[in-house]
mmCIF file of N, CA and C in Angstrom:
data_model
loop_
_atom_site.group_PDB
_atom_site.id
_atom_site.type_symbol
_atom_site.label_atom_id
_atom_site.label_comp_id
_atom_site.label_asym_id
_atom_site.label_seq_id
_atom_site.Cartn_x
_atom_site.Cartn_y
_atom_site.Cartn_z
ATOM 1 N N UNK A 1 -6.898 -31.765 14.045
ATOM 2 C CA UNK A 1 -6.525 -30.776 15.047
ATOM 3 C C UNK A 1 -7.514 -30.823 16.214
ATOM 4 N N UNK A 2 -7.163 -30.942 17.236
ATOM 5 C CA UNK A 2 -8.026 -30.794 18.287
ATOM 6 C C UNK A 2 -8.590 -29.844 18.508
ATOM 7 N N UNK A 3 -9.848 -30.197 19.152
ATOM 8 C CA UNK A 3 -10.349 -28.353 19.338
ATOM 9 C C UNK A 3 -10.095 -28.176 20.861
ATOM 10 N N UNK A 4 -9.568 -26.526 21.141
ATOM 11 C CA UNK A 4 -9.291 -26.220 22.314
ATOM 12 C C UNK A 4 -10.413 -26.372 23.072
ATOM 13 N N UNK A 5 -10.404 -26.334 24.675
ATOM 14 C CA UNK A 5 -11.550 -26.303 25.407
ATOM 15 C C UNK A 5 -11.256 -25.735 26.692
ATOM 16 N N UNK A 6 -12.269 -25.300 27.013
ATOM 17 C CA UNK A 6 -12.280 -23.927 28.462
ATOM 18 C C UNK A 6 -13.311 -24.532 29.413
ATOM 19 N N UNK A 7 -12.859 -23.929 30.862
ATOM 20 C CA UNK A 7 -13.685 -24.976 31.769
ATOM 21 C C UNK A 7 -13.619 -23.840 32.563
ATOM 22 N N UNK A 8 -14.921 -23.872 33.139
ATOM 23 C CA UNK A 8 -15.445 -22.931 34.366
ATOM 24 C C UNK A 8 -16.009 -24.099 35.397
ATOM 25 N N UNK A 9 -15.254 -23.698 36.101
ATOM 26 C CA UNK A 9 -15.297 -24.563 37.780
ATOM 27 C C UNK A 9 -15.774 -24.010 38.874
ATOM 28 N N UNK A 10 -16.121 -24.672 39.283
ATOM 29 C CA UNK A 10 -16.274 -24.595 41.450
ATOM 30 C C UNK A 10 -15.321 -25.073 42.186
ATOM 31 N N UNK A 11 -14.395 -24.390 43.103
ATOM 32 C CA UNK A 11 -13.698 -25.269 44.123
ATOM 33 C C UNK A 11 -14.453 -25.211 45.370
ATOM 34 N N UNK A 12 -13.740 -26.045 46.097
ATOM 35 C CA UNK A 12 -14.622 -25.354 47.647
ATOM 36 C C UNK A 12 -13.402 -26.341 48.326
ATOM 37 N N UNK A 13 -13.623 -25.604 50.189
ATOM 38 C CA UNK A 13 -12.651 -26.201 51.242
ATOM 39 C C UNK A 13 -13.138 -27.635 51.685
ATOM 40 N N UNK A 14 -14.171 -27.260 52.118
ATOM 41 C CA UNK A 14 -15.273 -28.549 52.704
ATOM 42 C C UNK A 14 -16.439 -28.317 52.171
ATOM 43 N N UNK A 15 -17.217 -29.564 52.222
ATOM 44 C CA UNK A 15 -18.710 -29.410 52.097
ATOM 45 C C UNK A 15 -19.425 -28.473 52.647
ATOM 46 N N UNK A 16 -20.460 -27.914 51.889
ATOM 47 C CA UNK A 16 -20.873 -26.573 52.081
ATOM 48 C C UNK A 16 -20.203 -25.178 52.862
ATOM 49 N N UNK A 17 -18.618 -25.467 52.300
ATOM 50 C CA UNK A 17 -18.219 -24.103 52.870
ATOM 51 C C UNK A 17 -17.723 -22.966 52.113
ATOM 52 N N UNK A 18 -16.915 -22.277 52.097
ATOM 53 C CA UNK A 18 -16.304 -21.545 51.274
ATOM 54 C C UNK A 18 -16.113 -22.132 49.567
ATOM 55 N N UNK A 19 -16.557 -20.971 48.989
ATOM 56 C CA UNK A 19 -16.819 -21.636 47.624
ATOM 57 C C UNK A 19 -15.831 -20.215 46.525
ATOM 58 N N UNK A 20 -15.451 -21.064 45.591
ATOM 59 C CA UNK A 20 -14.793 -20.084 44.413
ATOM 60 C C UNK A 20 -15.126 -20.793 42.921
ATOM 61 N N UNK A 21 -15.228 -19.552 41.852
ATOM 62 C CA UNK A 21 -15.897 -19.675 40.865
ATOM 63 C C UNK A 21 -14.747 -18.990 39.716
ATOM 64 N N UNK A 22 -13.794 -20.026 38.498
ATOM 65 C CA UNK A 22 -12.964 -19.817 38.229
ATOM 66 C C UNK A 22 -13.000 -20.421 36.406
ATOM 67 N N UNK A 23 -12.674 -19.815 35.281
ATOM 68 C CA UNK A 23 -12.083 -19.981 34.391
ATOM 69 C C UNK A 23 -10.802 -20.557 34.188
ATOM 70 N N UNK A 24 -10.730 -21.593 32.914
ATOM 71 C CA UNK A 24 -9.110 -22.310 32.535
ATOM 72 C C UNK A 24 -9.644 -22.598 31.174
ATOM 73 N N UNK A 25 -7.995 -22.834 30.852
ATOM 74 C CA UNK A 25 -7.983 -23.662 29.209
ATOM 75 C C UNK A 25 -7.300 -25.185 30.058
ATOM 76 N N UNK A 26 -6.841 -24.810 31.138
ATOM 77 C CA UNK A 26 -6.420 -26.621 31.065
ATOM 78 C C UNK A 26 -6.829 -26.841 33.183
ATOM 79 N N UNK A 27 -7.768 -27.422 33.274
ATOM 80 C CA UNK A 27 -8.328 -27.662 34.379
ATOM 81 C C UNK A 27 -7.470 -28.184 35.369
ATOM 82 N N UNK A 28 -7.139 -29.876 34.556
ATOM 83 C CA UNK A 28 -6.202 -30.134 35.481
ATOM 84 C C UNK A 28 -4.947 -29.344 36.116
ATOM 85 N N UNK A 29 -3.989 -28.479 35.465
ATOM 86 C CA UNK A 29 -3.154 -27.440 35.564
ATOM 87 C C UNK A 29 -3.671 -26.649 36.688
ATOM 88 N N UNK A 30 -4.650 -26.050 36.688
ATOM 89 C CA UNK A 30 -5.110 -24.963 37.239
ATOM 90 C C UNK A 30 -5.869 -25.609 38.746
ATOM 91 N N UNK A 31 -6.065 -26.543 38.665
ATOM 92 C CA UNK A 31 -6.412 -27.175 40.206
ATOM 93 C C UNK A 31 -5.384 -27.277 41.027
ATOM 94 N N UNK A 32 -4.421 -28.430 40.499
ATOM 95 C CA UNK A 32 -3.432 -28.563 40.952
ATOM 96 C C UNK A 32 -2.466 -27.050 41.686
ATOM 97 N N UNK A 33 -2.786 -26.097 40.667
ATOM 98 C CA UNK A 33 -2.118 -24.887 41.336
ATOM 99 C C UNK A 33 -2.553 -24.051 42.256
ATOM 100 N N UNK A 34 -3.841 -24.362 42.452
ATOM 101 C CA UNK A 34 -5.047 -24.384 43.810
ATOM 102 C C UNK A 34 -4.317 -25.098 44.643
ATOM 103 N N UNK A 35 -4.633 -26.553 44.608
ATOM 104 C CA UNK A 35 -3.657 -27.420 45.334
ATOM 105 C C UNK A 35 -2.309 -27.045 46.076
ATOM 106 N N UNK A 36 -1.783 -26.787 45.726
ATOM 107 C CA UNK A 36 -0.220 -26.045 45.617
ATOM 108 C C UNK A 36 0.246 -25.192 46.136
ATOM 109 N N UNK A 37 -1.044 -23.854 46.285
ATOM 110 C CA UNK A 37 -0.798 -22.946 47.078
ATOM 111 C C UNK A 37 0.332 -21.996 45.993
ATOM 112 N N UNK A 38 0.350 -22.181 44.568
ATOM 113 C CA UNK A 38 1.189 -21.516 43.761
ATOM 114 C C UNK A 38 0.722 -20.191 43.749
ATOM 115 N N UNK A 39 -0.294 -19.312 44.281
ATOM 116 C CA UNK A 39 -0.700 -17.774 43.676
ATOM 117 C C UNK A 39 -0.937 -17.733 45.225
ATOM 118 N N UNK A 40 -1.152 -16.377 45.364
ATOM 119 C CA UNK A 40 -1.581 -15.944 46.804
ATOM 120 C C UNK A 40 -2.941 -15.591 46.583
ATOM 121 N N UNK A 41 -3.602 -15.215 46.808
ATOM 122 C CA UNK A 41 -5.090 -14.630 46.844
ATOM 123 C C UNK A 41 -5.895 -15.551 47.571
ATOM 124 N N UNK A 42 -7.224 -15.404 47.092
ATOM 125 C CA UNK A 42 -8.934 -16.002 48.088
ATOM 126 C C UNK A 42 -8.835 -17.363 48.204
ATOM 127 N N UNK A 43 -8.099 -18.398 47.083
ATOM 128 C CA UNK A 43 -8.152 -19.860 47.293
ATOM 129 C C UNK A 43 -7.177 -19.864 48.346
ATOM 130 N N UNK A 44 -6.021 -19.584 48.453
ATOM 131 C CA UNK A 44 -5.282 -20.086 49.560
ATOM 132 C C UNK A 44 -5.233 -19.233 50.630
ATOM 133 N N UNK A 45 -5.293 -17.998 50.371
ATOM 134 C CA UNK A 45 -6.074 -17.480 52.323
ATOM 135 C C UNK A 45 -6.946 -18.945 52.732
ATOM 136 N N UNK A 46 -8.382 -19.119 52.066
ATOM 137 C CA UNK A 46 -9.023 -19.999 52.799
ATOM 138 C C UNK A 46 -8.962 -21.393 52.341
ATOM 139 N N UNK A 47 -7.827 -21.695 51.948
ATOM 140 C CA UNK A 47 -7.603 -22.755 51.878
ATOM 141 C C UNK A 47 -8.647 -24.020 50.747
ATOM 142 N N UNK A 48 -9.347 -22.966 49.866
ATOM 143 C CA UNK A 48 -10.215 -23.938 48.963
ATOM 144 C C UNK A 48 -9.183 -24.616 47.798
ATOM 145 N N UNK A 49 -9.259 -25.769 47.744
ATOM 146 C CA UNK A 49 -8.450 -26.695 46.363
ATOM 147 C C UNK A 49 -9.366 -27.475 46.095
ATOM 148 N N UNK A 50 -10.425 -28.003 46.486
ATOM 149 C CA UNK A 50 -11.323 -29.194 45.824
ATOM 150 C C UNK A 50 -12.302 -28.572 44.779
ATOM 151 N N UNK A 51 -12.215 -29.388 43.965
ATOM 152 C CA UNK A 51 -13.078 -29.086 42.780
ATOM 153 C C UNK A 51 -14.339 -29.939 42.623
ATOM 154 N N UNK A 52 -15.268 -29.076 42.199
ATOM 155 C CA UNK A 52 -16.627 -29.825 43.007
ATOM 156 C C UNK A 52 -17.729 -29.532 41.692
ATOM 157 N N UNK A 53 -17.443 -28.601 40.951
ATOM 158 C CA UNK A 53 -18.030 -28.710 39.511
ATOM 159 C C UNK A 53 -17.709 -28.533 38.810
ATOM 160 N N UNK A 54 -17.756 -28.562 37.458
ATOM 161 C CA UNK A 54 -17.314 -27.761 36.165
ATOM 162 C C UNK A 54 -18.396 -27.976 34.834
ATOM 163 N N UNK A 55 -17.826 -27.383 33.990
ATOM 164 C CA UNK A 55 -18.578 -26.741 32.666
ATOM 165 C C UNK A 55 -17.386 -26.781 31.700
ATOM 166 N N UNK A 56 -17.811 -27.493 30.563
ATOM 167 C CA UNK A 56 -16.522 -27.338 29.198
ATOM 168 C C UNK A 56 -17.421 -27.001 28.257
ATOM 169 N N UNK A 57 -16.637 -25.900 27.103
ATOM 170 C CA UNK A 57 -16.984 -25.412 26.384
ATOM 171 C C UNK A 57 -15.850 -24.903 25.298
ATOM 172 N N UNK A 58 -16.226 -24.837 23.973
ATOM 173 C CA UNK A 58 -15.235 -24.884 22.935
ATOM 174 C C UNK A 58 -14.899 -23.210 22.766
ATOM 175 N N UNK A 59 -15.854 -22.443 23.215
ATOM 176 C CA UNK A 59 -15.438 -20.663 22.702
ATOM 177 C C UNK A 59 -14.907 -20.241 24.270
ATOM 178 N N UNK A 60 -13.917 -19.644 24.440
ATOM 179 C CA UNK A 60 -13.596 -19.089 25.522
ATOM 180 C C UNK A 60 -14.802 -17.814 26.058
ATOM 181 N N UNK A 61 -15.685 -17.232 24.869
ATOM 182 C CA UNK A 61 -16.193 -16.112 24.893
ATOM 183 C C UNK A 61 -17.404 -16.687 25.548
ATOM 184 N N UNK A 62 -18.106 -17.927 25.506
ATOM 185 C CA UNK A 62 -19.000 -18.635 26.114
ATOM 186 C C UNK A 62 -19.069 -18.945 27.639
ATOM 187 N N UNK A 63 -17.372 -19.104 27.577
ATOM 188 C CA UNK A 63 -16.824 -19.620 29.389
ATOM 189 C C UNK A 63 -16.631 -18.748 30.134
ATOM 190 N N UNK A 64 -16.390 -17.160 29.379
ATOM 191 C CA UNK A 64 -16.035 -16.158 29.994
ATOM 192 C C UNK A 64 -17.084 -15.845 30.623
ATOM 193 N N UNK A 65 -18.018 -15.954 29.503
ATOM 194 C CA UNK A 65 -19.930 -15.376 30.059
ATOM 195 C C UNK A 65 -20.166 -16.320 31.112
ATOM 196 N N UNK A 66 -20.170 -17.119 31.176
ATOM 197 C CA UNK A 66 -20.958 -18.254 32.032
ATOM 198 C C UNK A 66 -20.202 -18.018 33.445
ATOM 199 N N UNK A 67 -18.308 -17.696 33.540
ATOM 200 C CA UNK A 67 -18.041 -17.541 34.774
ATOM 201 C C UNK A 67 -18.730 -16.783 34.835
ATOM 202 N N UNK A 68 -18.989 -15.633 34.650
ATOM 203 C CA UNK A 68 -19.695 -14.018 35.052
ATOM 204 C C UNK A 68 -20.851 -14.780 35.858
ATOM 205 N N UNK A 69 -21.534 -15.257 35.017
ATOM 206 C CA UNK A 69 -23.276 -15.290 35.235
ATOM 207 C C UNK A 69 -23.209 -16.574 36.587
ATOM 208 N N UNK A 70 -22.225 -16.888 36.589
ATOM 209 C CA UNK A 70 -22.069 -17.914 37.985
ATOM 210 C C UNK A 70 -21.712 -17.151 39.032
ATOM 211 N N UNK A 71 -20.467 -16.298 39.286
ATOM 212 C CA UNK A 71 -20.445 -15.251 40.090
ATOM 213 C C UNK A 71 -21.502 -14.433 40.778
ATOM 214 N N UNK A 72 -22.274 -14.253 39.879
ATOM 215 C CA UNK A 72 -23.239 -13.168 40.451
ATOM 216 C C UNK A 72 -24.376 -14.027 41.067
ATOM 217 N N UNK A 73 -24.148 -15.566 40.588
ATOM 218 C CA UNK A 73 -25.817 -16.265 41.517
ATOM 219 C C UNK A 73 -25.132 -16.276 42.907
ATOM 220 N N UNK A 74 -26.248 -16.822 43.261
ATOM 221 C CA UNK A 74 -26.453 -16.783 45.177
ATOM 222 C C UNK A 74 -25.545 -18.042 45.169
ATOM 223 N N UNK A 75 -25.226 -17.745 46.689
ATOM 224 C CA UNK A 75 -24.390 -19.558 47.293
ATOM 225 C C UNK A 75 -25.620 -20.433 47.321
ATOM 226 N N UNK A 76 -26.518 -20.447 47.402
ATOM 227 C CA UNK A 76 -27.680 -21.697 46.952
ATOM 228 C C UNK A 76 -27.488 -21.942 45.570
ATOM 229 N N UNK A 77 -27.840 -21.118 44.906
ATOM 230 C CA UNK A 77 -27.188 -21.601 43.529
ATOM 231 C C UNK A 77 -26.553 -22.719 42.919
ATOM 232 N N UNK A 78 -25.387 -22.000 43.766
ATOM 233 C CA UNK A 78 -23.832 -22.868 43.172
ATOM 234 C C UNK A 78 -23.850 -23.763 44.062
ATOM 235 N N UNK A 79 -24.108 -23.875 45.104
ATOM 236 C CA UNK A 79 -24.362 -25.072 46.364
ATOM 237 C C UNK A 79 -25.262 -26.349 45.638
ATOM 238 N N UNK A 80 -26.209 -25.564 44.967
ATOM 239 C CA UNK A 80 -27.353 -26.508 44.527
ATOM 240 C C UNK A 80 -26.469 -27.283 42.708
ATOM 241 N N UNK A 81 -25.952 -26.501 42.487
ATOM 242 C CA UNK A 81 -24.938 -27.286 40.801
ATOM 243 C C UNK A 81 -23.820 -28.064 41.312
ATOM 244 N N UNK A 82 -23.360 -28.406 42.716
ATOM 245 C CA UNK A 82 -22.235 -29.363 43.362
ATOM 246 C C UNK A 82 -23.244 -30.269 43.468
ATOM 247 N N UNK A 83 -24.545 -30.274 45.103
ATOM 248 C CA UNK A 83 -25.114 -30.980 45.088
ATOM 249 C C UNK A 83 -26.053 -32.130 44.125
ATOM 250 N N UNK A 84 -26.272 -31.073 42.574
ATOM 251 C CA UNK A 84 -26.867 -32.174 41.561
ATOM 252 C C UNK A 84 -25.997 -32.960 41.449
ATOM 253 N N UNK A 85 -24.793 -32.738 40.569
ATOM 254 C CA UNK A 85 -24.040 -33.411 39.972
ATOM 255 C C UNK A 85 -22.965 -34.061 40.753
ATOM 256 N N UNK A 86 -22.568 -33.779 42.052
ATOM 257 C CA UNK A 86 -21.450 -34.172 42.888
ATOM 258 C C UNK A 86 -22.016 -34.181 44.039
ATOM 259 N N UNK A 87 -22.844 -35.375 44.399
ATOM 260 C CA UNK A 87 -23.656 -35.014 45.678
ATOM 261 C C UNK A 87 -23.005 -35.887 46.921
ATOM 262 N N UNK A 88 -21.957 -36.239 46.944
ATOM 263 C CA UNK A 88 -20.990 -37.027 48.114
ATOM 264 C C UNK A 88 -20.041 -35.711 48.362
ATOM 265 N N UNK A 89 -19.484 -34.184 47.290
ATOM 266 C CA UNK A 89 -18.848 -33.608 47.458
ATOM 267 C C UNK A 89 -17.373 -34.796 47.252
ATOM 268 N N UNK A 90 -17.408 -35.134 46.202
ATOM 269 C CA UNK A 90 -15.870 -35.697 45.748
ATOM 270 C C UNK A 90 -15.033 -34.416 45.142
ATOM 271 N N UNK A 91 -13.484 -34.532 45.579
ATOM 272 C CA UNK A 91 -13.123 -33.629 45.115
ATOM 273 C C UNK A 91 -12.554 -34.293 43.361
ATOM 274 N N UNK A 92 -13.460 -33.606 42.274
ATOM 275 C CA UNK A 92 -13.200 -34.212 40.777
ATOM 276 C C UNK A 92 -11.962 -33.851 40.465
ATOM 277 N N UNK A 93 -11.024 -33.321 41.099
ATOM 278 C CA UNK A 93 -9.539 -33.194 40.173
ATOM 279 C C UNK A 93 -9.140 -34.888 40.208
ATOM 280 N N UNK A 94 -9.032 -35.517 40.975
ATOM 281 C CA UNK A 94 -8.942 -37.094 41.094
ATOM 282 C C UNK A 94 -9.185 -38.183 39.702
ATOM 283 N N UNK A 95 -10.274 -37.436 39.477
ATOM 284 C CA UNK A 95 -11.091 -38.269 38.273
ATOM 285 C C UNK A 95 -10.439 -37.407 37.212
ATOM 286 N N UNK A 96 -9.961 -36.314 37.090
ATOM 287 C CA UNK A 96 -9.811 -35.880 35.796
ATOM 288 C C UNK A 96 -8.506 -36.438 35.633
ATOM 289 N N UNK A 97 -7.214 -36.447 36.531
ATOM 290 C CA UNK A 97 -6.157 -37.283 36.303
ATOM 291 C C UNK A 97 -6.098 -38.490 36.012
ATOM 292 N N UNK A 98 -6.931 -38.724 36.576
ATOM 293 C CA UNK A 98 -6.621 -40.440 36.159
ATOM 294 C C UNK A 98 -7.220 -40.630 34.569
ATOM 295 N N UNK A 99 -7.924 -40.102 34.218
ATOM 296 C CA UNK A 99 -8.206 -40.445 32.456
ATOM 297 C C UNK A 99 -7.288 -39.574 31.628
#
């Protein structure tokens, strides 16, 4: 049986601009609907769909905490967890489709 898995992400519009901080059980799904413009709210007022970090984890109760505790850091912060790990600003939904 597979084990389920939960992903807390970063999108953003452009490099260093508008940034959003979001929970899923299925990433790819949930970008794409960024993408899409499928919900109304803060991603598509400003137009953020690129995904620029993430976090997987097997307890939802782990991913839930961690969005929280990402929310509340500063935009240096979260600016600074794109720049480690994604420092060209690729948007990773790309890479997660293709595997």
């Amino acid at each position: 049986m597979k084990t389920k898995q939960y992903y807390v992400y970063i999108l953003f519009n452009k490099k260093n601009g508008t940034l959003y901080v979001g929970v899923t059980n299925d990433i790819a799904k949930r970008v794409w609907q960024h993408k899409n413009k499928i919900f109304e709210g803060f991603t598509q007022k400003y137009n953020i769909d690129k995904l620029g970090y993430f976090e997987v984890f097997e307890d939802i109760n782990y991913a839930i905490a961690r969005e929280k505790q990402l929310k509340v850091k500063t935009r240096k912060f979260k600016l600074d967890l794109i720049e480690t790990s994604n420092p060209n600003w690729n948007d990773l939904y790309y890479d997660l489709i293709e595997n």
